[in-house]
mmCIF file of N, CA and C in Angstrom:
data_model
loop_
_atom_site.group_PDB
_atom_site.id
_atom_site.type_symbol
_atom_site.label_atom_id
_atom_site.label_comp_id
_atom_site.label_asym_id
_atom_site.label_seq_id
_atom_site.Cartn_x
_atom_site.Cartn_y
_atom_site.Cartn_z
ATOM 1 N N UNK A 1 8.530 -3.382 55.536
ATOM 2 C CA UNK A 1 9.285 -2.886 57.022
ATOM 3 C C UNK A 1 9.506 -1.521 56.391
ATOM 4 N N UNK A 2 9.712 -0.664 57.188
ATOM 5 C CA UNK A 2 9.929 0.843 57.316
ATOM 6 C C UNK A 2 11.499 1.228 56.908
ATOM 7 N N UNK A 3 11.520 2.263 56.428
ATOM 8 C CA UNK A 3 13.031 2.900 56.625
ATOM 9 C C UNK A 3 13.952 2.776 57.570
ATOM 10 N N UNK A 4 13.405 3.000 58.592
ATOM 11 C CA UNK A 4 14.324 2.843 59.944
ATOM 12 C C UNK A 4 14.379 1.739 60.275
ATOM 13 N N UNK A 5 13.854 0.533 60.279
ATOM 14 C CA UNK A 5 13.930 -0.985 60.487
ATOM 15 C C UNK A 5 14.894 -1.228 59.195
ATOM 16 N N UNK A 6 15.179 -0.502 58.009
ATOM 17 C CA UNK A 6 16.292 -1.668 57.196
ATOM 18 C C UNK A 6 18.120 -1.367 57.738
ATOM 19 N N UNK A 7 18.512 -2.358 57.627
ATOM 20 C CA UNK A 7 20.216 -2.294 57.560
ATOM 21 C C UNK A 7 20.375 -1.399 56.677
ATOM 22 N N UNK A 8 22.067 -0.573 57.084
ATOM 23 C CA UNK A 8 22.465 -0.068 55.908
ATOM 24 C C UNK A 8 22.546 -0.946 54.817
ATOM 25 N N UNK A 9 22.914 -1.875 54.859
ATOM 26 C CA UNK A 9 23.160 -2.886 53.835
ATOM 27 C C UNK A 9 21.867 -2.966 52.830
ATOM 28 N N UNK A 10 20.663 -3.310 53.520
ATOM 29 C CA UNK A 10 19.412 -2.990 52.963
ATOM 30 C C UNK A 10 19.132 -1.872 52.127
ATOM 31 N N UNK A 11 19.325 -0.729 52.872
ATOM 32 C CA UNK A 11 19.007 0.236 52.411
ATOM 33 C C UNK A 11 19.538 0.831 51.211
ATOM 34 N N UNK A 12 21.088 0.302 51.165
ATOM 35 C CA UNK A 12 21.799 0.853 49.928
ATOM 36 C C UNK A 12 21.511 -0.175 48.737
ATOM 37 N N UNK A 13 20.756 -1.515 48.977
ATOM 38 C CA UNK A 13 20.447 -2.367 48.046
ATOM 39 C C UNK A 13 18.987 -1.783 47.206
ATOM 40 N N UNK A 14 18.443 -0.910 48.108
ATOM 41 C CA UNK A 14 17.178 -0.820 47.586
ATOM 42 C C UNK A 14 17.274 0.914 46.803
ATOM 43 N N UNK A 15 18.483 1.471 47.171
ATOM 44 C CA UNK A 15 19.001 3.066 46.453
ATOM 45 C C UNK A 15 19.370 2.558 44.992
ATOM 46 N N UNK A 16 18.511 3.442 44.426
ATOM 47 C CA UNK A 16 18.998 3.927 43.037
ATOM 48 C C UNK A 16 19.256 5.507 42.909
ATOM 49 N N UNK A 17 20.502 5.408 42.258
ATOM 50 C CA UNK A 17 20.538 6.890 42.120
ATOM 51 C C UNK A 17 21.050 7.231 40.676
ATOM 52 N N UNK A 18 20.344 7.944 39.748
ATOM 53 C CA UNK A 18 20.436 8.443 38.373
ATOM 54 C C UNK A 18 20.535 9.718 38.040
ATOM 55 N N UNK A 19 21.201 10.099 37.334
ATOM 56 C CA UNK A 19 21.282 11.262 36.776
ATOM 57 C C UNK A 19 20.135 11.664 35.548
ATOM 58 N N UNK A 20 19.556 12.567 35.249
ATOM 59 C CA UNK A 20 18.793 13.164 33.879
ATOM 60 C C UNK A 20 20.351 14.340 32.961
ATOM 61 N N UNK A 21 20.247 13.975 31.904
ATOM 62 C CA UNK A 21 21.278 14.879 31.035
ATOM 63 C C UNK A 21 20.719 15.117 29.571
ATOM 64 N N UNK A 22 20.944 16.283 29.374
ATOM 65 C CA UNK A 22 20.978 16.555 27.818
ATOM 66 C C UNK A 22 21.488 17.697 27.679
ATOM 67 N N UNK A 23 21.246 18.240 25.861
ATOM 68 C CA UNK A 23 21.432 19.642 25.806
ATOM 69 C C UNK A 23 20.422 20.646 26.514
ATOM 70 N N UNK A 24 20.591 21.996 26.394
ATOM 71 C CA UNK A 24 19.285 23.075 26.337
ATOM 72 C C UNK A 24 18.000 22.694 26.017
ATOM 73 N N UNK A 25 17.065 22.879 26.736
ATOM 74 C CA UNK A 25 15.728 22.540 26.207
ATOM 75 C C UNK A 25 15.217 21.121 25.270
ATOM 76 N N UNK A 26 15.913 20.088 26.010
ATOM 77 C CA UNK A 26 15.392 18.889 25.531
ATOM 78 C C UNK A 26 14.199 18.265 26.379
ATOM 79 N N UNK A 27 13.998 18.667 27.173
ATOM 80 C CA UNK A 27 13.133 18.222 28.366
ATOM 81 C C UNK A 27 13.470 17.439 29.755
ATOM 82 N N UNK A 28 14.580 17.893 30.000
ATOM 83 C CA UNK A 28 15.339 16.974 31.150
ATOM 84 C C UNK A 28 14.125 17.587 32.576
ATOM 85 N N UNK A 29 13.750 18.952 32.820
ATOM 86 C CA UNK A 29 13.257 19.084 33.623
ATOM 87 C C UNK A 29 11.446 18.549 33.743
ATOM 88 N N UNK A 30 11.132 18.488 32.119
ATOM 89 C CA UNK A 30 10.075 18.291 32.113
ATOM 90 C C UNK A 30 9.848 16.580 32.536
ATOM 91 N N UNK A 31 10.869 15.869 32.126
ATOM 92 C CA UNK A 31 11.109 14.573 32.395
ATOM 93 C C UNK A 31 11.101 14.342 33.832
ATOM 94 N N UNK A 32 11.718 15.342 34.614
ATOM 95 C CA UNK A 32 11.999 15.015 36.277
ATOM 96 C C UNK A 32 10.799 15.089 36.802
ATOM 97 N N UNK A 33 9.779 16.232 36.220
ATOM 98 C CA UNK A 33 8.298 16.567 36.954
ATOM 99 C C UNK A 33 7.522 15.441 36.734
ATOM 100 N N UNK A 34 7.776 14.576 35.454
ATOM 101 C CA UNK A 34 6.712 13.858 35.676
ATOM 102 C C UNK A 34 7.641 12.317 36.200
ATOM 103 N N UNK A 35 8.415 12.049 36.533
ATOM 104 C CA UNK A 35 9.043 10.852 37.084
ATOM 105 C C UNK A 35 8.590 11.569 38.792
ATOM 106 N N UNK A 36 8.303 12.517 39.126
ATOM 107 C CA UNK A 36 8.720 13.038 40.674
ATOM 108 C C UNK A 36 6.747 12.967 40.762
ATOM 109 N N UNK A 37 5.951 12.934 39.679
ATOM 110 C CA UNK A 37 4.371 13.074 39.830
ATOM 111 C C UNK A 37 3.934 11.526 39.416
ATOM 112 N N UNK A 38 5.032 10.641 38.792
ATOM 113 C CA UNK A 38 4.537 9.183 38.884
ATOM 114 C C UNK A 38 5.055 8.669 40.098
ATOM 115 N N UNK A 39 6.144 9.285 40.991
ATOM 116 C CA UNK A 39 6.876 8.456 42.114
ATOM 117 C C UNK A 39 5.909 9.122 43.347
ATOM 118 N N UNK A 40 5.005 9.710 42.991
ATOM 119 C CA UNK A 40 4.157 10.406 44.313
ATOM 120 C C UNK A 40 4.929 11.158 44.872
ATOM 121 N N UNK A 41 6.191 12.053 44.595
ATOM 122 C CA UNK A 41 6.292 12.634 45.415
ATOM 123 C C UNK A 41 6.028 14.446 45.227
ATOM 124 N N UNK A 42 5.382 14.610 44.226
ATOM 125 C CA UNK A 42 4.384 15.599 43.894
ATOM 126 C C UNK A 42 2.747 15.293 43.572
ATOM 127 N N UNK A 43 2.009 16.130 43.881
ATOM 128 C CA UNK A 43 0.856 15.668 43.157
ATOM 129 C C UNK A 43 0.559 16.577 41.737
ATOM 130 N N UNK A 44 1.251 17.576 41.368
ATOM 131 C CA UNK A 44 1.205 18.309 40.076
ATOM 132 C C UNK A 44 2.560 18.905 39.770
ATOM 133 N N UNK A 45 2.432 18.175 38.373
ATOM 134 C CA UNK A 45 3.575 18.663 37.541
ATOM 135 C C UNK A 45 3.736 20.086 37.173
ATOM 136 N N UNK A 46 4.780 20.345 37.412
ATOM 137 C CA UNK A 46 5.051 22.048 37.075
ATOM 138 C C UNK A 46 5.530 22.141 35.621
ATOM 139 N N UNK A 47 5.320 23.201 35.037
ATOM 140 C CA UNK A 47 5.787 23.423 33.834
ATOM 141 C C UNK A 47 6.770 24.587 34.143
ATOM 142 N N UNK A 48 8.075 24.345 33.178
ATOM 143 C CA UNK A 48 9.235 25.578 33.178
ATOM 144 C C UNK A 48 9.137 26.825 32.837
ATOM 145 N N UNK A 49 7.838 26.864 32.030
ATOM 146 C CA UNK A 49 7.711 28.231 31.397
ATOM 147 C C UNK A 49 6.344 28.548 32.186
ATOM 148 N N UNK A 50 5.818 28.096 33.315
ATOM 149 C CA UNK A 50 4.482 28.754 33.945
ATOM 150 C C UNK A 50 4.263 29.765 34.334
ATOM 151 N N UNK A 51 3.234 30.361 33.993
ATOM 152 C CA UNK A 51 2.947 31.592 34.329
ATOM 153 C C UNK A 51 2.493 31.996 36.110
ATOM 154 N N UNK A 52 1.850 31.042 36.639
ATOM 155 C CA UNK A 52 1.387 31.193 37.771
ATOM 156 C C UNK A 52 2.799 30.461 39.000
ATOM 157 N N UNK A 53 2.262 30.474 40.054
ATOM 158 C CA UNK A 53 3.386 30.456 41.284
ATOM 159 C C UNK A 53 3.137 29.131 41.257
ATOM 160 N N UNK A 54 2.002 28.524 41.008
ATOM 161 C CA UNK A 54 1.282 26.987 41.562
ATOM 162 C C UNK A 54 1.879 25.983 40.445
ATOM 163 N N UNK A 55 2.410 26.418 38.938
ATOM 164 C CA UNK A 55 2.797 25.515 38.507
ATOM 165 C C UNK A 55 3.954 25.294 38.261
ATOM 166 N N UNK A 56 4.791 26.418 38.643
ATOM 167 C CA UNK A 56 6.226 26.190 38.627
ATOM 168 C C UNK A 56 6.812 24.830 38.752
ATOM 169 N N UNK A 57 8.107 24.447 38.369
ATOM 170 C CA UNK A 57 8.576 23.174 38.508
ATOM 171 C C UNK A 57 9.198 23.314 40.037
ATOM 172 N N UNK A 58 8.879 21.964 40.320
ATOM 173 C CA UNK A 58 9.786 21.533 41.926
ATOM 174 C C UNK A 58 11.230 21.864 41.926
ATOM 175 N N UNK A 59 11.804 21.197 40.846
ATOM 176 C CA UNK A 59 13.090 20.797 40.414
ATOM 177 C C UNK A 59 13.848 22.665 40.295
ATOM 178 N N UNK A 60 13.353 23.227 39.665
ATOM 179 C CA UNK A 60 13.763 24.685 39.257
ATOM 180 C C UNK A 60 13.514 25.683 40.475
ATOM 181 N N UNK A 61 14.382 25.317 41.456
ATOM 182 C CA UNK A 61 13.563 26.248 42.607
ATOM 183 C C UNK A 61 14.380 27.985 42.811
ATOM 184 N N UNK A 62 15.431 27.733 42.104
ATOM 185 C CA UNK A 62 15.983 29.078 42.341
ATOM 186 C C UNK A 62 15.368 30.188 41.464
ATOM 187 N N UNK A 63 15.638 31.638 41.734
ATOM 188 C CA UNK A 63 14.733 32.734 41.041
ATOM 189 C C UNK A 63 15.270 32.818 39.740
ATOM 190 N N UNK A 64 16.567 32.641 39.395
ATOM 191 C CA UNK A 64 16.937 32.925 38.054
ATOM 192 C C UNK A 64 16.476 31.581 37.490
ATOM 193 N N UNK A 65 16.191 30.462 37.910
ATOM 194 C CA UNK A 65 15.806 29.505 37.077
ATOM 195 C C UNK A 65 14.333 29.494 36.642
ATOM 196 N N UNK A 66 13.993 30.028 37.543
ATOM 197 C CA UNK A 66 12.306 30.611 37.340
ATOM 198 C C UNK A 66 12.178 31.204 36.496
ATOM 199 N N UNK A 67 12.914 32.308 36.659
ATOM 200 C CA UNK A 67 13.023 33.436 35.070
ATOM 201 C C UNK A 67 13.380 33.114 34.018
ATOM 202 N N UNK A 68 14.429 32.256 33.591
ATOM 203 C CA UNK A 68 15.107 32.319 32.505
ATOM 204 C C UNK A 68 14.587 30.691 32.145
ATOM 205 N N UNK A 69 14.151 30.083 32.767
ATOM 206 C CA UNK A 69 13.906 28.441 32.247
ATOM 207 C C UNK A 69 14.919 27.946 31.701
ATOM 208 N N UNK A 70 15.772 27.778 32.882
ATOM 209 C CA UNK A 70 16.918 26.825 32.663
ATOM 210 C C UNK A 70 17.274 26.429 33.961
ATOM 211 N N UNK A 71 18.173 25.346 34.147
ATOM 212 C CA UNK A 71 18.733 24.691 35.054
ATOM 213 C C UNK A 71 20.040 25.262 35.474
ATOM 214 N N UNK A 72 20.393 25.908 36.746
ATOM 215 C CA UNK A 72 21.678 26.272 36.598
ATOM 216 C C UNK A 72 22.666 25.389 37.795
ATOM 217 N N UNK A 73 21.975 24.764 38.413
ATOM 218 C CA UNK A 73 22.627 23.920 39.110
ATOM 219 C C UNK A 73 21.851 22.292 39.197
ATOM 220 N N UNK A 74 22.636 21.635 39.493
ATOM 221 C CA UNK A 74 21.811 19.994 39.850
ATOM 222 C C UNK A 74 21.090 20.271 40.690
ATOM 223 N N UNK A 75 19.773 19.562 40.044
ATOM 224 C CA UNK A 75 18.818 19.270 41.817
ATOM 225 C C UNK A 75 18.651 18.093 41.846
ATOM 226 N N UNK A 76 18.699 17.838 43.170
ATOM 227 C CA UNK A 76 18.409 16.460 43.641
ATOM 228 C C UNK A 76 17.172 16.428 44.489
ATOM 229 N N UNK A 77 16.558 15.230 43.870
ATOM 230 C CA UNK A 77 15.088 14.875 44.522
ATOM 231 C C UNK A 77 14.951 13.589 44.914
ATOM 232 N N UNK A 78 14.414 13.077 46.057
ATOM 233 C CA UNK A 78 14.268 11.753 46.002
ATOM 234 C C UNK A 78 12.966 11.315 46.676
ATOM 235 N N UNK A 79 12.574 9.781 46.113
ATOM 236 C CA UNK A 79 11.124 9.483 46.208
ATOM 237 C C UNK A 79 11.114 7.709 46.266
ATOM 238 N N UNK A 80 10.272 7.244 46.722
ATOM 239 C CA UNK A 80 10.034 6.029 46.892
ATOM 240 C C UNK A 80 9.318 5.708 45.925
ATOM 241 N N UNK A 81 9.669 4.375 45.199
ATOM 242 C CA UNK A 81 8.757 3.846 44.224
ATOM 243 C C UNK A 81 9.142 2.450 44.248
ATOM 244 N N UNK A 82 8.064 1.485 44.281
ATOM 245 C CA UNK A 82 7.867 -0.016 44.038
ATOM 246 C C UNK A 82 9.175 -0.525 45.093
ATOM 247 N N UNK A 83 9.309 0.079 46.321
ATOM 248 C CA UNK A 83 10.428 -0.679 47.125
ATOM 249 C C UNK A 83 11.754 -0.369 46.870
ATOM 250 N N UNK A 84 11.731 0.831 45.951
ATOM 251 C CA UNK A 84 13.027 1.294 45.854
ATOM 252 C C UNK A 84 13.041 2.608 46.002
ATOM 253 N N UNK A 85 14.268 2.871 46.836
ATOM 254 C CA UNK A 85 14.566 4.768 46.840
ATOM 255 C C UNK A 85 15.039 5.220 46.043
ATOM 256 N N UNK A 86 14.712 6.399 45.008
ATOM 257 C CA UNK A 86 15.201 7.045 43.830
ATOM 258 C C UNK A 86 15.926 8.212 44.269
ATOM 259 N N UNK A 87 16.997 8.259 44.036
ATOM 260 C CA UNK A 87 17.721 9.771 44.082
ATOM 261 C C UNK A 87 17.977 10.373 42.450
ATOM 262 N N UNK A 88 17.013 11.404 42.297
ATOM 263 C CA UNK A 88 17.457 11.840 40.833
ATOM 264 C C UNK A 88 17.807 13.079 40.816
ATOM 265 N N UNK A 89 18.482 13.079 40.206
ATOM 266 C CA UNK A 89 19.651 14.578 39.942
ATOM 267 C C UNK A 89 19.122 14.925 38.380
ATOM 268 N N UNK A 90 18.527 16.035 38.336
ATOM 269 C CA UNK A 90 18.169 16.767 36.932
ATOM 270 C C UNK A 90 19.214 17.908 37.021
ATOM 271 N N UNK A 91 20.346 17.671 35.813
ATOM 272 C CA UNK A 91 21.634 18.183 35.849
ATOM 273 C C UNK A 91 21.308 19.634 34.784
ATOM 274 N N UNK A 92 22.286 20.644 34.703
ATOM 275 C CA UNK A 92 22.086 21.981 33.663
ATOM 276 C C UNK A 92 22.373 21.191 32.544
ATOM 277 N N UNK A 93 21.819 21.833 31.727
ATOM 278 C CA UNK A 93 21.802 21.357 30.059
ATOM 279 C C UNK A 93 22.831 22.371 29.511
ATOM 280 N N UNK A 94 23.153 23.738 29.868
ATOM 281 C CA UNK A 94 23.637 24.870 29.202
ATOM 282 C C UNK A 94 25.197 24.338 29.391
ATOM 283 N N UNK A 95 26.070 24.868 28.756
ATOM 284 C CA UNK A 95 27.655 24.299 28.760
ATOM 285 C C UNK A 95 28.245 25.046 29.866
ATOM 286 N N UNK A 96 27.669 26.333 30.060
ATOM 287 C CA UNK A 96 28.032 27.541 31.134
ATOM 288 C C UNK A 96 28.234 26.527 32.449
ATOM 289 N N UNK A 97 27.670 25.460 32.398
ATOM 290 C CA UNK A 97 27.260 24.971 33.878
ATOM 291 C C UNK A 97 27.629 23.394 33.688
ATOM 292 N N UNK A 98 28.518 23.264 32.382
ATOM 293 C CA UNK A 98 28.737 21.363 32.422
ATOM 294 C C UNK A 98 29.609 21.269 33.614
ATOM 295 N N UNK A 99 30.548 21.811 34.527
ATOM 296 C CA UNK A 99 30.824 21.293 35.314
ATOM 297 C C UNK A 99 30.287 20.694 36.022
ATOM 298 N N UNK A 100 29.215 21.168 36.851
ATOM 299 C CA UNK A 100 28.240 20.340 37.473
ATOM 300 C C UNK A 100 27.956 19.380 36.672
ATOM 301 N N UNK A 101 27.438 19.097 35.838
ATOM 302 C CA UNK A 101 26.843 17.799 35.316
ATOM 303 C C UNK A 101 28.098 16.823 35.101
ATOM 304 N N UNK A 102 29.316 17.102 35.110
ATOM 305 C CA UNK A 102 30.754 16.171 34.789
ATOM 306 C C UNK A 102 30.737 15.786 36.442
ATOM 307 N N UNK A 103 30.592 16.424 37.465
ATOM 308 C CA UNK A 103 30.540 15.908 38.790
ATOM 309 C C UNK A 103 29.193 15.171 39.357
ATOM 310 N N UNK A 104 28.468 15.599 38.675
ATOM 311 C CA UNK A 104 27.238 14.574 38.969
ATOM 312 C C UNK A 104 27.382 13.266 38.534
ATOM 313 N N UNK A 105 27.585 13.395 37.108
ATOM 314 C CA UNK A 105 28.042 11.806 36.445
ATOM 315 C C UNK A 105 28.907 11.170 37.029
ATOM 316 N N UNK A 106 29.886 11.718 38.134
ATOM 317 C CA UNK A 106 31.217 10.797 38.863
ATOM 318 C C UNK A 106 30.133 10.244 39.700
ATOM 319 N N UNK A 107 28.980 10.380 40.570
ATOM 320 C CA UNK A 107 28.661 10.389 41.897
ATOM 321 C C UNK A 107 27.160 9.508 41.467
ATOM 322 N N UNK A 108 26.316 9.335 40.057
ATOM 323 C CA UNK A 108 25.527 8.588 40.280
ATOM 324 C C UNK A 108 25.575 6.707 39.577
ATOM 325 N N UNK A 109 24.653 5.920 39.975
ATOM 326 C CA UNK A 109 24.997 4.573 39.165
ATOM 327 C C UNK A 109 24.526 4.711 37.614
ATOM 328 N N UNK A 110 23.633 5.320 37.135
ATOM 329 C CA UNK A 110 23.536 5.811 35.741
ATOM 330 C C UNK A 110 22.861 6.761 35.468
ATOM 331 N N UNK A 111 22.601 6.985 34.441
ATOM 332 C CA UNK A 111 21.932 8.415 33.498
ATOM 333 C C UNK A 111 21.327 8.182 32.477
ATOM 334 N N UNK A 112 20.234 9.052 32.411
ATOM 335 C CA UNK A 112 19.247 8.980 31.452
ATOM 336 C C UNK A 112 19.610 10.177 30.633
ATOM 337 N N UNK A 113 19.803 9.994 29.027
ATOM 338 C CA UNK A 113 20.054 11.328 28.275
ATOM 339 C C UNK A 113 18.934 11.352 27.285
ATOM 340 N N UNK A 114 18.205 12.611 27.460
ATOM 341 C CA UNK A 114 16.816 13.018 26.670
ATOM 342 C C UNK A 114 17.435 14.044 25.433
ATOM 343 N N UNK A 115 17.034 13.423 24.378
ATOM 344 C CA UNK A 115 17.712 13.682 22.919
ATOM 345 C C UNK A 115 16.405 14.366 22.470
ATOM 346 N N UNK A 116 16.591 15.279 21.759
ATOM 347 C CA UNK A 116 15.452 16.161 21.240
ATOM 348 C C UNK A 116 15.272 15.493 19.977
ATOM 349 N N UNK A 117 14.456 15.283 19.612
ATOM 350 C CA UNK A 117 14.592 14.574 17.860
ATOM 351 C C UNK A 117 14.414 15.290 16.891
ATOM 352 N N UNK A 118 13.739 16.827 17.241
ATOM 353 C CA UNK A 118 14.328 17.509 16.312
ATOM 354 C C UNK A 118 15.415 18.243 15.829
ATOM 355 N N UNK A 119 15.948 18.421 17.164
ATOM 356 C CA UNK A 119 17.373 19.183 17.119
ATOM 357 C C UNK A 119 18.527 18.031 16.908
ATOM 358 N N UNK A 120 18.074 16.757 17.386
ATOM 359 C CA UNK A 120 19.374 15.722 17.292
ATOM 360 C C UNK A 120 20.398 15.688 18.325
ATOM 361 N N UNK A 121 21.505 15.325 18.138
ATOM 362 C CA UNK A 121 22.417 15.637 19.172
ATOM 363 C C UNK A 121 23.510 16.468 19.038
ATOM 364 N N UNK A 122 23.378 17.197 19.726
ATOM 365 C CA UNK A 122 24.618 18.585 19.418
ATOM 366 C C UNK A 122 26.012 18.485 20.115
ATOM 367 N N UNK A 123 26.838 19.053 19.711
ATOM 368 C CA UNK A 123 28.478 19.143 19.509
ATOM 369 C C UNK A 123 28.898 18.660 20.811
ATOM 370 N N UNK A 124 28.055 19.282 21.966
ATOM 371 C CA UNK A 124 28.614 19.659 23.145
ATOM 372 C C UNK A 124 28.025 18.341 24.055
#
C-alpha cells in the first residue's frame, strides 16, 4: 500500500519520531548519517570534518555547522524503513543551543542518548 492510500490513522501508526541527544562531539551526527544510510535516505554517509563537499554530512547543512563541525539547530530527516516512516531529529549538543534540544524532546516519541565512553556523562 502506498503512502497516498493510507488513512490518517494508518499513517500515524506507522510513524516513529525520535531524537538523538548527547553532549558535544559524542557522535550524534555520525549516528544520524549511519541511520540515514541504512534507511536508504542517502547513498554515502558524510563526515563531520570532511575535507570535500561530496563527503559533508546531510544533517549539518548550515554553513556555520559545516565550518565549525557542530550542530546549531535541530535537523529533521524522514525516511522509510521496514514499513515504518521514521522522523529523525538530530539535536545540537552544545549548551548554548540547549533550548532547541528541550523543545525537540517535547515533540518526539522517544530519544536515543549517545554517550562518549571516553568522556562519560557530562554535567549538563
